[in-house]
């Protein structure tokens, strides 16, 4: 029996996705939460089964493991029966990162706020659906751990506030993608709002936990009229990108995180940021395909 997932009366099945995405490429570009949305869609489209018609096409997008790297910068798979490609590219900041001294393993890394990722610039012409996200790496801990230094106009700007830096990146990439859409009229571009974390009694590095196992224990309704990610919502408003607003509804699912149940999880630290799969990211994809279906129906009429 074919696996299906439901959002109210809207159903996304593997056959539905294949029918809608014939000869098309779906690209997720962002951080580890973007990777989870990619993984979710791969499971949904494959119906959770190993299939002989799925092939690795990462090399077509230069998504190959570099010498000495732990993993490639992303993954790309093609469903050969329908020529549907689903890919993910890791870009936690949605801008170019450049190691300043390749010979120094402790080199600083330039975070070019005003440069969209080169991967996006090089391959946008091949995408039919694009989903962007960033958010959880914009803090001092991540910047210090990764030796990142903010650059604007090719010049270091270390005194720039990190929140302002993120806003500059979001404005820049949304405006750049919006400027490209007239060149690629079949491209549907989405910006996904931030995925909420649920650390209680501390943060990720100070004993925060998310032990609740009861779904929707804090309510079943989204009571906010405005977005749960208002700064990004304002940036996307008025452009031809679609805002994939998942923050408030995901806030209701604090029990859905990996918590202490990962095989690799430290006894001293719980993962209250990433989600169990199947889980909440499936709903993000249901909403994504509902929006795609709605827009295509409007075009047909």
PDB file of C-alpha atoms in Angstrom:
ATOM      1  CA  UNK A   1       0.000   0.000   0.000  1.00  0.00           C
ATOM      2  CA  UNK A   2       1.364   3.402  -0.932  1.00  0.00           C
ATOM      3  CA  UNK A   3       2.438   5.557   1.982  1.00  0.00           C
ATOM      4  CA  UNK A   4       0.568   8.864   2.217  1.00  0.00           C
ATOM      5  CA  UNK A   5       0.775  11.759   4.643  1.00  0.00           C
ATOM      6  CA  UNK A   6      -2.046  14.165   5.382  1.00  0.00           C
ATOM      7  CA  UNK A   7      -2.507  17.843   6.141  1.00  0.00           C
ATOM      8  CA  UNK A   8      -6.181  18.313   6.933  1.00  0.00           C
ATOM      9  CA  UNK A   9      -7.876  17.213   3.694  1.00  0.00           C
ATOM     10  CA  UNK A  10      -4.734  17.611   1.605  1.00  0.00           C
ATOM     11  CA  UNK A  11      -2.797  14.456   0.751  1.00  0.00           C
ATOM     12  CA  UNK A  12       0.764  14.186  -0.512  1.00  0.00           C
ATOM     13  CA  UNK A  13       1.553  10.725  -1.831  1.00  0.00           C
ATOM     14  CA  UNK A  14       4.605   9.438  -3.644  1.00  0.00           C
ATOM     15  CA  UNK A  15       2.661   9.127  -6.905  1.00  0.00           C
ATOM     16  CA  UNK A  16       1.272  12.656  -6.508  1.00  0.00           C
ATOM     17  CA  UNK A  17       4.753  14.150  -6.123  1.00  0.00           C
ATOM     18  CA  UNK A  18       6.046  12.208  -9.112  1.00  0.00           C
ATOM     19  CA  UNK A  19       3.099  13.343 -11.232  1.00  0.00           C
ATOM     20  CA  UNK A  20       3.590  16.987 -10.270  1.00  0.00           C
ATOM     21  CA  UNK A  21       7.381  16.941 -10.559  1.00  0.00           C
ATOM     22  CA  UNK A  22       7.847  15.117 -13.871  1.00  0.00           C
ATOM     23  CA  UNK A  23      11.155  16.235 -15.460  1.00  0.00           C
ATOM     24  CA  UNK A  24      11.725  18.720 -12.642  1.00  0.00           C
ATOM     25  CA  UNK A  25      14.342  19.478  -9.996  1.00  0.00           C
ATOM     26  CA  UNK A  26      13.571  20.382  -6.389  1.00  0.00           C
ATOM     27  CA  UNK A  27      16.473  22.096  -4.611  1.00  0.00           C
ATOM     28  CA  UNK A  28      16.857  22.751  -0.897  1.00  0.00           C
ATOM     29  CA  UNK A  29      19.648  25.158   0.058  1.00  0.00           C
ATOM     30  CA  UNK A  30      20.290  25.940   3.698  1.00  0.00           C
ATOM     31  CA  UNK A  31      21.385  24.500   7.024  1.00  0.00           C
ATOM     32  CA  UNK A  32      20.807  21.180   8.800  1.00  0.00           C
ATOM     33  CA  UNK A  33      17.077  21.910   9.095  1.00  0.00           C
ATOM     34  CA  UNK A  34      16.997  22.333   5.325  1.00  0.00           C
ATOM     35  CA  UNK A  35      18.757  18.989   5.114  1.00  0.00           C
ATOM     36  CA  UNK A  36      16.019  17.449   7.248  1.00  0.00           C
ATOM     37  CA  UNK A  37      13.352  18.821   4.924  1.00  0.00           C
ATOM     38  CA  UNK A  38      15.256  17.280   1.998  1.00  0.00           C
ATOM     39  CA  UNK A  39      15.510  13.945   3.832  1.00  0.00           C
ATOM     40  CA  UNK A  40      11.805  14.093   4.620  1.00  0.00           C
ATOM     41  CA  UNK A  41      10.876  14.642   0.978  1.00  0.00           C
ATOM     42  CA  UNK A  42      13.151  11.820  -0.158  1.00  0.00           C
ATOM     43  CA  UNK A  43      11.377   9.465   2.247  1.00  0.00           C
ATOM     44  CA  UNK A  44       7.954  10.686   1.149  1.00  0.00           C
ATOM     45  CA  UNK A  45       8.690  10.376  -2.564  1.00  0.00           C
ATOM     46  CA  UNK A  46      10.300   6.946  -2.204  1.00  0.00           C
ATOM     47  CA  UNK A  47       7.477   5.791   0.111  1.00  0.00           C
ATOM     48  CA  UNK A  48      10.210   4.853   2.564  1.00  0.00           C
ATOM     49  CA  UNK A  49      11.502   2.013   0.393  1.00  0.00           C
ATOM     50  CA  UNK A  50      14.797   1.142  -1.260  1.00  0.00           C
ATOM     51  CA  UNK A  51      14.179   1.553  -4.981  1.00  0.00           C
ATOM     52  CA  UNK A  52      16.219   0.557  -7.996  1.00  0.00           C
ATOM     53  CA  UNK A  53      15.042   3.600  -9.966  1.00  0.00           C
ATOM     54  CA  UNK A  54      16.766   6.105  -7.637  1.00  0.00           C
ATOM     55  CA  UNK A  55      20.282   7.075  -8.701  1.00  0.00           C
ATOM     56  CA  UNK A  56      22.905   9.345  -7.185  1.00  0.00           C
ATOM     57  CA  UNK A  57      23.512  12.332  -9.490  1.00  0.00           C
ATOM     58  CA  UNK A  58      25.547  14.439  -7.077  1.00  0.00           C
ATOM     59  CA  UNK A  59      28.437  14.655  -9.524  1.00  0.00           C
ATOM     60  CA  UNK A  60      26.209  16.594 -11.956  1.00  0.00           C
ATOM     61  CA  UNK A  61      26.077  19.377  -9.356  1.00  0.00           C
ATOM     62  CA  UNK A  62      29.645  18.969  -8.079  1.00  0.00           C
ATOM     63  CA  UNK A  63      28.273  17.478  -4.859  1.00  0.00           C
ATOM     64  CA  UNK A  64      31.148  15.081  -4.285  1.00  0.00           C
ATOM     65  CA  UNK A  65      33.197  14.407  -1.192  1.00  0.00           C
ATOM     66  CA  UNK A  66      36.412  16.410  -1.270  1.00  0.00           C
ATOM     67  CA  UNK A  67      39.672  14.780  -0.113  1.00  0.00           C
ATOM     68  CA  UNK A  68      39.789  14.853   3.678  1.00  0.00           C
ATOM     69  CA  UNK A  69      36.173  15.982   4.032  1.00  0.00           C
ATOM     70  CA  UNK A  70      33.732  14.182   6.329  1.00  0.00           C
ATOM     71  CA  UNK A  71      30.930  14.420   3.779  1.00  0.00           C
ATOM     72  CA  UNK A  72      30.068  16.172   0.504  1.00  0.00           C
ATOM     73  CA  UNK A  73      28.511  19.642   0.525  1.00  0.00           C
ATOM     74  CA  UNK A  74      25.194  18.091  -0.387  1.00  0.00           C
ATOM     75  CA  UNK A  75      23.366  15.284  -2.133  1.00  0.00           C
ATOM     76  CA  UNK A  76      21.327  14.907  -5.309  1.00  0.00           C
ATOM     77  CA  UNK A  77      19.168  11.942  -6.300  1.00  0.00           C
ATOM     78  CA  UNK A  78      17.108  11.269  -9.405  1.00  0.00           C
ATOM     79  CA  UNK A  79      13.986   9.165  -9.747  1.00  0.00           C
ATOM     80  CA  UNK A  80      14.593   7.829 -13.238  1.00  0.00           C
ATOM     81  CA  UNK A  81      11.002   6.838 -14.008  1.00  0.00           C
ATOM     82  CA  UNK A  82       9.871  10.455 -13.905  1.00  0.00           C
ATOM     83  CA  UNK A  83      13.228  12.243 -14.229  1.00  0.00           C
ATOM     84  CA  UNK A  84      12.555  13.958 -10.894  1.00  0.00           C
ATOM     85  CA  UNK A  85      15.664  15.244  -9.107  1.00  0.00           C
ATOM     86  CA  UNK A  86      15.737  16.156  -5.416  1.00  0.00           C
ATOM     87  CA  UNK A  87      18.858  17.802  -4.014  1.00  0.00           C
ATOM     88  CA  UNK A  88      20.250  19.528  -0.965  1.00  0.00           C
ATOM     89  CA  UNK A  89      23.193  21.918  -0.767  1.00  0.00           C
ATOM     90  CA  UNK A  90      24.687  22.830   2.592  1.00  0.00           C
ATOM     91  CA  UNK A  91      24.862  26.591   3.060  1.00  0.00           C
ATOM     92  CA  UNK A  92      24.250  27.379   6.715  1.00  0.00           C
ATOM     93  CA  UNK A  93      24.587  31.132   6.131  1.00  0.00           C
ATOM     94  CA  UNK A  94      23.093  31.406   2.610  1.00  0.00           C
ATOM     95  CA  UNK A  95      26.154  33.313   1.480  1.00  0.00           C
ATOM     96  CA  UNK A  96      29.629  32.522   0.205  1.00  0.00           C
ATOM     97  CA  UNK A  97      32.237  31.284   2.680  1.00  0.00           C
ATOM     98  CA  UNK A  98      35.904  31.444   1.703  1.00  0.00           C
ATOM     99  CA  UNK A  99      38.872  30.109   3.679  1.00  0.00           C
ATOM    100  CA  UNK A 100      41.373  32.962   3.806  1.00  0.00           C
ATOM    101  CA  UNK A 101      44.484  30.782   4.069  1.00  0.00           C
ATOM    102  CA  UNK A 102      44.133  27.334   2.518  1.00  0.00           C
ATOM    103  CA  UNK A 103      47.435  26.148   3.988  1.00  0.00           C
ATOM    104  CA  UNK A 104      46.400  26.969   7.565  1.00  0.00           C
ATOM    105  CA  UNK A 105      43.944  24.507   9.175  1.00  0.00           C
ATOM    106  CA  UNK A 106      43.046  27.215  11.704  1.00  0.00           C
ATOM    107  CA  UNK A 107      42.521  29.910   9.105  1.00  0.00           C
ATOM    108  CA  UNK A 108      39.764  32.449   9.421  1.00  0.00           C
ATOM    109  CA  UNK A 109      36.828  32.036   7.049  1.00  0.00           C
ATOM    110  CA  UNK A 110      35.328  35.033   5.278  1.00  0.00           C
ATOM    111  CA  UNK A 111      31.531  35.205   5.489  1.00  0.00           C
ATOM    112  CA  UNK A 112      30.621  37.323   2.458  1.00  0.00           C
ATOM    113  CA  UNK A 113      27.243  38.753   3.427  1.00  0.00           C
ATOM    114  CA  UNK A 114      26.655  40.305   0.008  1.00  0.00           C
ATOM    115  CA  UNK A 115      27.415  37.219  -2.106  1.00  0.00           C
ATOM    116  CA  UNK A 116      24.741  34.551  -2.634  1.00  0.00           C
ATOM    117  CA  UNK A 117      26.219  31.031  -2.526  1.00  0.00           C
ATOM    118  CA  UNK A 118      28.166  30.238  -5.678  1.00  0.00           C
ATOM    119  CA  UNK A 119      26.278  26.931  -5.912  1.00  0.00           C
ATOM    120  CA  UNK A 120      23.009  28.830  -6.252  1.00  0.00           C
ATOM    121  CA  UNK A 121      24.454  31.239  -8.798  1.00  0.00           C
ATOM    122  CA  UNK A 122      25.868  28.358 -10.852  1.00  0.00           C
ATOM    123  CA  UNK A 123      22.849  26.053 -10.843  1.00  0.00           C
ATOM    124  CA  UNK A 124      19.711  28.162 -10.427  1.00  0.00           C
ATOM    125  CA  UNK A 125      18.967  27.693 -14.132  1.00  0.00           C
ATOM    126  CA  UNK A 126      18.459  23.969 -13.476  1.00  0.00           C
ATOM    127  CA  UNK A 127      15.941  24.334 -10.649  1.00  0.00           C
ATOM    128  CA  UNK A 128      12.155  24.207 -10.907  1.00  0.00           C
ATOM    129  CA  UNK A 129      11.488  24.483  -7.171  1.00  0.00           C
ATOM    130  CA  UNK A 130      13.887  26.225  -4.791  1.00  0.00           C
ATOM    131  CA  UNK A 131      13.556  26.255  -0.994  1.00  0.00           C
ATOM    132  CA  UNK A 132      15.943  28.470   1.008  1.00  0.00           C
ATOM    133  CA  UNK A 133      16.530  28.713   4.746  1.00  0.00           C
ATOM    134  CA  UNK A 134      19.025  29.946   7.304  1.00  0.00           C
ATOM    135  CA  UNK A 135      18.863  30.859  10.967  1.00  0.00           C
ATOM    136  CA  UNK A 136      20.510  28.799  13.685  1.00  0.00           C
ATOM    137  CA  UNK A 137      24.149  29.557  12.830  1.00  0.00           C
ATOM    138  CA  UNK A 138      23.763  33.292  13.337  1.00  0.00           C
ATOM    139  CA  UNK A 139      25.187  33.545  16.850  1.00  0.00           C
ATOM    140  CA  UNK A 140      28.543  34.290  18.438  1.00  0.00           C
ATOM    141  CA  UNK A 141      29.151  30.685  19.504  1.00  0.00           C
ATOM    142  CA  UNK A 142      28.893  29.371  15.930  1.00  0.00           C
ATOM    143  CA  UNK A 143      30.941  32.220  14.488  1.00  0.00           C
ATOM    144  CA  UNK A 144      33.741  31.720  17.014  1.00  0.00           C
ATOM    145  CA  UNK A 145      33.720  27.922  16.686  1.00  0.00           C
ATOM    146  CA  UNK A 146      33.951  28.112  12.887  1.00  0.00           C
ATOM    147  CA  UNK A 147      36.429  31.013  12.890  1.00  0.00           C
ATOM    148  CA  UNK A 148      34.041  33.009  10.721  1.00  0.00           C
ATOM    149  CA  UNK A 149      34.687  36.696  10.053  1.00  0.00           C
ATOM    150  CA  UNK A 150      32.053  38.941   8.496  1.00  0.00           C
ATOM    151  CA  UNK A 151      32.979  40.542   5.160  1.00  0.00           C
ATOM    152  CA  UNK A 152      31.041  43.122   3.158  1.00  0.00           C
ATOM    153  CA  UNK A 153      32.255  44.288  -0.231  1.00  0.00           C
ATOM    154  CA  UNK A 154      35.227  41.957   0.137  1.00  0.00           C
ATOM    155  CA  UNK A 155      36.412  43.833   3.236  1.00  0.00           C
ATOM    156  CA  UNK A 156      36.398  42.498   6.827  1.00  0.00           C
ATOM    157  CA  UNK A 157      33.678  44.019   8.988  1.00  0.00           C
ATOM    158  CA  UNK A 158      34.169  42.222  12.332  1.00  0.00           C
ATOM    159  CA  UNK A 159      32.243  44.805  14.357  1.00  0.00           C
ATOM    160  CA  UNK A 160      28.959  44.239  12.541  1.00  0.00           C
ATOM    161  CA  UNK A 161      26.155  42.931  14.740  1.00  0.00           C
ATOM    162  CA  UNK A 162      25.378  39.295  13.878  1.00  0.00           C
ATOM    163  CA  UNK A 163      21.605  39.805  13.800  1.00  0.00           C
ATOM    164  CA  UNK A 164      22.062  42.744  11.432  1.00  0.00           C
ATOM    165  CA  UNK A 165      24.425  40.583   9.391  1.00  0.00           C
ATOM    166  CA  UNK A 166      21.786  37.878   9.049  1.00  0.00           C
ATOM    167  CA  UNK A 167      19.208  40.474   7.991  1.00  0.00           C
ATOM    168  CA  UNK A 168      21.603  41.726   5.318  1.00  0.00           C
ATOM    169  CA  UNK A 169      22.063  38.186   3.983  1.00  0.00           C
ATOM    170  CA  UNK A 170      18.329  37.475   3.905  1.00  0.00           C
ATOM    171  CA  UNK A 171      17.603  40.775   2.145  1.00  0.00           C
ATOM    172  CA  UNK A 172      20.402  40.113  -0.323  1.00  0.00           C
ATOM    173  CA  UNK A 173      19.510  36.568  -1.294  1.00  0.00           C
ATOM    174  CA  UNK A 174      15.763  37.232  -1.485  1.00  0.00           C
ATOM    175  CA  UNK A 175      16.343  40.250  -3.712  1.00  0.00           C
ATOM    176  CA  UNK A 176      18.856  38.373  -5.865  1.00  0.00           C
ATOM    177  CA  UNK A 177      16.565  35.377  -6.401  1.00  0.00           C
ATOM    178  CA  UNK A 178      13.658  37.728  -7.071  1.00  0.00           C
ATOM    179  CA  UNK A 179      15.745  39.449  -9.755  1.00  0.00           C
ATOM    180  CA  UNK A 180      16.408  36.073 -11.417  1.00  0.00           C
ATOM    181  CA  UNK A 181      12.794  34.908 -11.604  1.00  0.00           C
ATOM    182  CA  UNK A 182      11.968  36.799 -14.842  1.00  0.00           C
ATOM    183  CA  UNK A 183      14.809  34.859 -16.495  1.00  0.00           C
ATOM    184  CA  UNK A 184      13.403  31.543 -15.248  1.00  0.00           C
ATOM    185  CA  UNK A 185       9.598  31.855 -15.407  1.00  0.00           C
ATOM    186  CA  UNK A 186       9.039  28.196 -14.502  1.00  0.00           C
ATOM    187  CA  UNK A 187      10.989  28.474 -11.249  1.00  0.00           C
ATOM    188  CA  UNK A 188       8.992  28.600  -8.005  1.00  0.00           C
ATOM    189  CA  UNK A 189      11.132  30.006  -5.199  1.00  0.00           C
ATOM    190  CA  UNK A 190      10.333  29.688  -1.495  1.00  0.00           C
ATOM    191  CA  UNK A 191      11.942  31.058   1.621  1.00  0.00           C
ATOM    192  CA  UNK A 192      11.208  28.900   4.667  1.00  0.00           C
ATOM    193  CA  UNK A 193      10.845  30.536   8.069  1.00  0.00           C
ATOM    194  CA  UNK A 194      13.013  29.451  10.973  1.00  0.00           C
ATOM    195  CA  UNK A 195      12.433  26.079  12.589  1.00  0.00           C
ATOM    196  CA  UNK A 196      11.919  26.538  16.346  1.00  0.00           C
ATOM    197  CA  UNK A 197      13.979  24.820  19.001  1.00  0.00           C
ATOM    198  CA  UNK A 198      12.500  23.738  22.335  1.00  0.00           C
ATOM    199  CA  UNK A 199      15.204  23.821  24.981  1.00  0.00           C
ATOM    200  CA  UNK A 200      13.748  23.938  28.489  1.00  0.00           C
ATOM    201  CA  UNK A 201      15.733  24.749  31.650  1.00  0.00           C
ATOM    202  CA  UNK A 202      18.800  25.751  29.663  1.00  0.00           C
ATOM    203  CA  UNK A 203      20.158  25.981  26.138  1.00  0.00           C
ATOM    204  CA  UNK A 204      21.815  23.372  23.914  1.00  0.00           C
ATOM    205  CA  UNK A 205      25.141  23.821  25.720  1.00  0.00           C
ATOM    206  CA  UNK A 206      23.838  24.410  29.246  1.00  0.00           C
ATOM    207  CA  UNK A 207      21.694  21.399  30.059  1.00  0.00           C
ATOM    208  CA  UNK A 208      18.560  22.297  28.108  1.00  0.00           C
ATOM    209  CA  UNK A 209      16.107  19.426  27.684  1.00  0.00           C
ATOM    210  CA  UNK A 210      13.007  18.485  25.688  1.00  0.00           C
ATOM    211  CA  UNK A 211      11.780  15.324  27.399  1.00  0.00           C
ATOM    212  CA  UNK A 212       8.067  15.746  26.759  1.00  0.00           C
ATOM    213  CA  UNK A 213       6.606  12.793  24.834  1.00  0.00           C
ATOM    214  CA  UNK A 214       2.991  13.985  24.588  1.00  0.00           C
ATOM    215  CA  UNK A 215       2.050  15.551  21.226  1.00  0.00           C
ATOM    216  CA  UNK A 216       0.364  18.961  21.291  1.00  0.00           C
ATOM    217  CA  UNK A 217       0.531  19.120  25.081  1.00  0.00           C
ATOM    218  CA  UNK A 218       0.559  22.921  24.975  1.00  0.00           C
ATOM    219  CA  UNK A 219      -2.359  23.305  22.579  1.00  0.00           C
ATOM    220  CA  UNK A 220      -3.576  22.461  19.107  1.00  0.00           C
ATOM    221  CA  UNK A 221      -4.050  25.905  17.590  1.00  0.00           C
ATOM    222  CA  UNK A 222      -1.769  28.581  16.217  1.00  0.00           C
ATOM    223  CA  UNK A 223      -3.045  31.695  17.943  1.00  0.00           C
ATOM    224  CA  UNK A 224      -0.773  34.203  16.210  1.00  0.00           C
ATOM    225  CA  UNK A 225      -2.068  36.292  13.339  1.00  0.00           C
ATOM    226  CA  UNK A 226       1.432  37.353  12.327  1.00  0.00           C
ATOM    227  CA  UNK A 227       4.342  35.138  11.324  1.00  0.00           C
ATOM    228  CA  UNK A 228       6.494  33.454  13.934  1.00  0.00           C
ATOM    229  CA  UNK A 229       9.487  34.766  11.956  1.00  0.00           C
ATOM    230  CA  UNK A 230       8.399  38.376  11.359  1.00  0.00           C
ATOM    231  CA  UNK A 231      11.735  39.864  10.243  1.00  0.00           C
ATOM    232  CA  UNK A 232      12.022  37.376   7.388  1.00  0.00           C
ATOM    233  CA  UNK A 233       8.322  37.656   6.552  1.00  0.00           C
ATOM    234  CA  UNK A 234       8.770  41.382   5.972  1.00  0.00           C
ATOM    235  CA  UNK A 235      11.716  40.770   3.637  1.00  0.00           C
ATOM    236  CA  UNK A 236       9.822  38.265   1.481  1.00  0.00           C
ATOM    237  CA  UNK A 237       6.647  40.359   1.390  1.00  0.00           C
ATOM    238  CA  UNK A 238       6.274  42.200  -1.898  1.00  0.00           C
ATOM    239  CA  UNK A 239       8.598  39.874  -3.825  1.00  0.00           C
ATOM    240  CA  UNK A 240       7.774  36.983  -6.131  1.00  0.00           C
ATOM    241  CA  UNK A 241       9.156  34.466  -3.663  1.00  0.00           C
ATOM    242  CA  UNK A 242       6.659  32.544  -1.546  1.00  0.00           C
ATOM    243  CA  UNK A 243       7.056  32.572   2.223  1.00  0.00           C
ATOM    244  CA  UNK A 244       6.892  29.027   3.596  1.00  0.00           C
ATOM    245  CA  UNK A 245       5.826  29.936   7.118  1.00  0.00           C
ATOM    246  CA  UNK A 246       6.289  26.908   9.375  1.00  0.00           C
ATOM    247  CA  UNK A 247       7.489  28.479  12.627  1.00  0.00           C
ATOM    248  CA  UNK A 248       4.276  28.865  14.622  1.00  0.00           C
ATOM    249  CA  UNK A 249       2.822  25.460  13.741  1.00  0.00           C
ATOM    250  CA  UNK A 250       6.152  23.770  14.537  1.00  0.00           C
ATOM    251  CA  UNK A 251       6.176  25.520  17.921  1.00  0.00           C
ATOM    252  CA  UNK A 252       3.299  23.222  18.918  1.00  0.00           C
ATOM    253  CA  UNK A 253       5.450  20.094  18.530  1.00  0.00           C
ATOM    254  CA  UNK A 254       8.053  20.295  21.291  1.00  0.00           C
ATOM    255  CA  UNK A 255       7.850  16.506  21.709  1.00  0.00           C
ATOM    256  CA  UNK A 256       8.936  15.954  18.101  1.00  0.00           C
ATOM    257  CA  UNK A 257      12.664  16.596  18.542  1.00  0.00           C
ATOM    258  CA  UNK A 258      15.390  13.961  18.651  1.00  0.00           C
ATOM    259  CA  UNK A 259      15.972  14.830  22.321  1.00  0.00           C
ATOM    260  CA  UNK A 260      18.011  12.094  24.054  1.00  0.00           C
ATOM    261  CA  UNK A 261      16.980   9.296  21.708  1.00  0.00           C
ATOM    262  CA  UNK A 262      19.669   9.512  19.035  1.00  0.00           C
ATOM    263  CA  UNK A 263      22.195   6.673  18.871  1.00  0.00           C
ATOM    264  CA  UNK A 264      24.937   9.305  18.823  1.00  0.00           C
ATOM    265  CA  UNK A 265      23.395  11.516  21.485  1.00  0.00           C
ATOM    266  CA  UNK A 266      25.607  12.613  24.369  1.00  0.00           C
ATOM    267  CA  UNK A 267      24.293  11.861  27.841  1.00  0.00           C
ATOM    268  CA  UNK A 268      25.155  15.452  28.719  1.00  0.00           C
ATOM    269  CA  UNK A 269      23.317  17.088  25.840  1.00  0.00           C
ATOM    270  CA  UNK A 270      19.903  16.736  24.197  1.00  0.00           C
ATOM    271  CA  UNK A 271      19.062  17.661  20.619  1.00  0.00           C
ATOM    272  CA  UNK A 272      16.033  19.919  20.899  1.00  0.00           C
ATOM    273  CA  UNK A 273      16.689  21.573  17.543  1.00  0.00           C
ATOM    274  CA  UNK A 274      16.501  18.762  14.981  1.00  0.00           C
ATOM    275  CA  UNK A 275      13.390  16.665  14.428  1.00  0.00           C
ATOM    276  CA  UNK A 276      12.619  12.972  14.421  1.00  0.00           C
ATOM    277  CA  UNK A 277      11.781  11.613  10.972  1.00  0.00           C
ATOM    278  CA  UNK A 278       9.065  10.838  10.044  1.00  0.00           C
ATOM    279  CA  UNK A 279       7.889  13.946  11.808  1.00  0.00           C
ATOM    280  CA  UNK A 280       7.393  17.685  11.654  1.00  0.00           C
ATOM    281  CA  UNK A 281       9.406  18.325   8.429  1.00  0.00           C
ATOM    282  CA  UNK A 282       6.899  16.094   6.609  1.00  0.00           C
ATOM    283  CA  UNK A 283       4.266  18.732   7.347  1.00  0.00           C
ATOM    284  CA  UNK A 284       6.536  21.430   5.923  1.00  0.00           C
ATOM    285  CA  UNK A 285       6.652  19.455   2.679  1.00  0.00           C
ATOM    286  CA  UNK A 286       2.890  18.933   2.692  1.00  0.00           C
ATOM    287  CA  UNK A 287       2.464  22.698   2.876  1.00  0.00           C
ATOM    288  CA  UNK A 288       5.110  23.184   0.177  1.00  0.00           C
ATOM    289  CA  UNK A 289       3.272  20.926  -2.257  1.00  0.00           C
ATOM    290  CA  UNK A 290      -0.091  22.405  -1.349  1.00  0.00           C
ATOM    291  CA  UNK A 291       1.307  25.818  -2.308  1.00  0.00           C
ATOM    292  CA  UNK A 292       2.780  24.410  -5.517  1.00  0.00           C
ATOM    293  CA  UNK A 293      -0.508  22.754  -6.419  1.00  0.00           C
ATOM    294  CA  UNK A 294      -2.466  25.918  -5.711  1.00  0.00           C
ATOM    295  CA  UNK A 295      -0.184  28.091  -7.838  1.00  0.00           C
ATOM    296  CA  UNK A 296      -0.292  25.685 -10.774  1.00  0.00           C
ATOM    297  CA  UNK A 297      -4.064  25.443 -10.623  1.00  0.00           C
ATOM    298  CA  UNK A 298      -4.237  29.240 -10.799  1.00  0.00           C
ATOM    299  CA  UNK A 299      -1.943  29.268 -13.836  1.00  0.00           C
ATOM    300  CA  UNK A 300      -4.147  26.728 -15.604  1.00  0.00           C
ATOM    301  CA  UNK A 301      -7.183  28.944 -15.086  1.00  0.00           C
TER     302      UNK A 301
END
